[in-house]
């Protein structure tokens, strides 16, 4: 059989599907640009992980042993952190893994998942991989959710609605009442609170009374463990039992588990870093607001989305893209999106104070020459 024949055996749709647009690895870029990179494109934590987590990993004696498929120690530690019983907690290889598990649990090929763009690209990606049908209900002015639009998009084939709160890349949160309205529509509402620690709001308190609500969280952002991949879901204990049953047995590896537990013993230190990043986000917001050609949107996360004005007679590339390219040449990475509605925007992660200073200086320079 030749490779064309093999390709014909694949599930139709997967060959044509659009892959996920990942950010570039820092070491590859540092080699390419030959300089230190200021990385403000991945919403990572520049304060690194907790020293306690790094110490535990350096001395960890069991790398040769498989992890606990039932994640008992980590779920117990998370129970202390969240106030949820262990039976209502399931951990994943990052919250990306939980997005995948939720869709695999509820969505059969052809069934529908509601998505509210602009939002996190893993929802459309994962819906495609599991053969579901994505139904986009775009956000309205200033990126608020279109609750009426969502209600009227519900059909008998709807299974899940995904809402990121705070939303990536727009930074706003969903309200408790909006979630309650969506829960009433009778399908699963997955609220992705990856940036929960940077904002003031959560809908997790609604989980005990609403078995169709699943809240997702992660250690990637506040705890600086993006590279170790640990996320978790808070949900009804029966849903948690199904998620535990269908997940890969060793989805959270021993290093991720040990580092996450150590982080939960170092919450005060990590909260200090979160506060520093919130201050830097707010300082960046204030500084960008001074520029007549930048409009930052308020954010409850560790990043800001900014709309960039167009310059007269500057060609077809958007000013946002030219800024991204100019900053990149100076070793500063920010996120630009080709997707409709975002081509005039940049997403900038909160960084160290010196990163903000370097960014602000470079932005003016690039704008003046672009
Ligand atoms: C809204 C949202 N959810 C989930 C994730 C992924 O989190 P994790 O690293 O736990 O897979 C991200 C990462 O950028 C995100 O923005």
PDB file of C-alpha atoms in Angstrom, residues 36 55 59 105 193 226 335:
ATOM      1  CA  UNK A  36      18.235  37.228  24.994  1.00  0.00           C
ATOM      2  CA  UNK A  55      14.000  21.689  45.503  1.00  0.00           C
ATOM      3  CA  UNK A  59      15.688  15.453  45.293  1.00  0.00           C
ATOM      4  CA  UNK A 105     -16.826  12.318  27.455  1.00  0.00           C
ATOM      5  CA  UNK A 193     -10.496  29.556  34.733  1.00  0.00           C
ATOM      6  CA  UNK A 226       3.568  25.592  32.267  1.00  0.00           C
ATOM      7  CA  UNK A 335       1.275  37.640  20.291  1.00  0.00           C
TER       8      UNK A 335
END
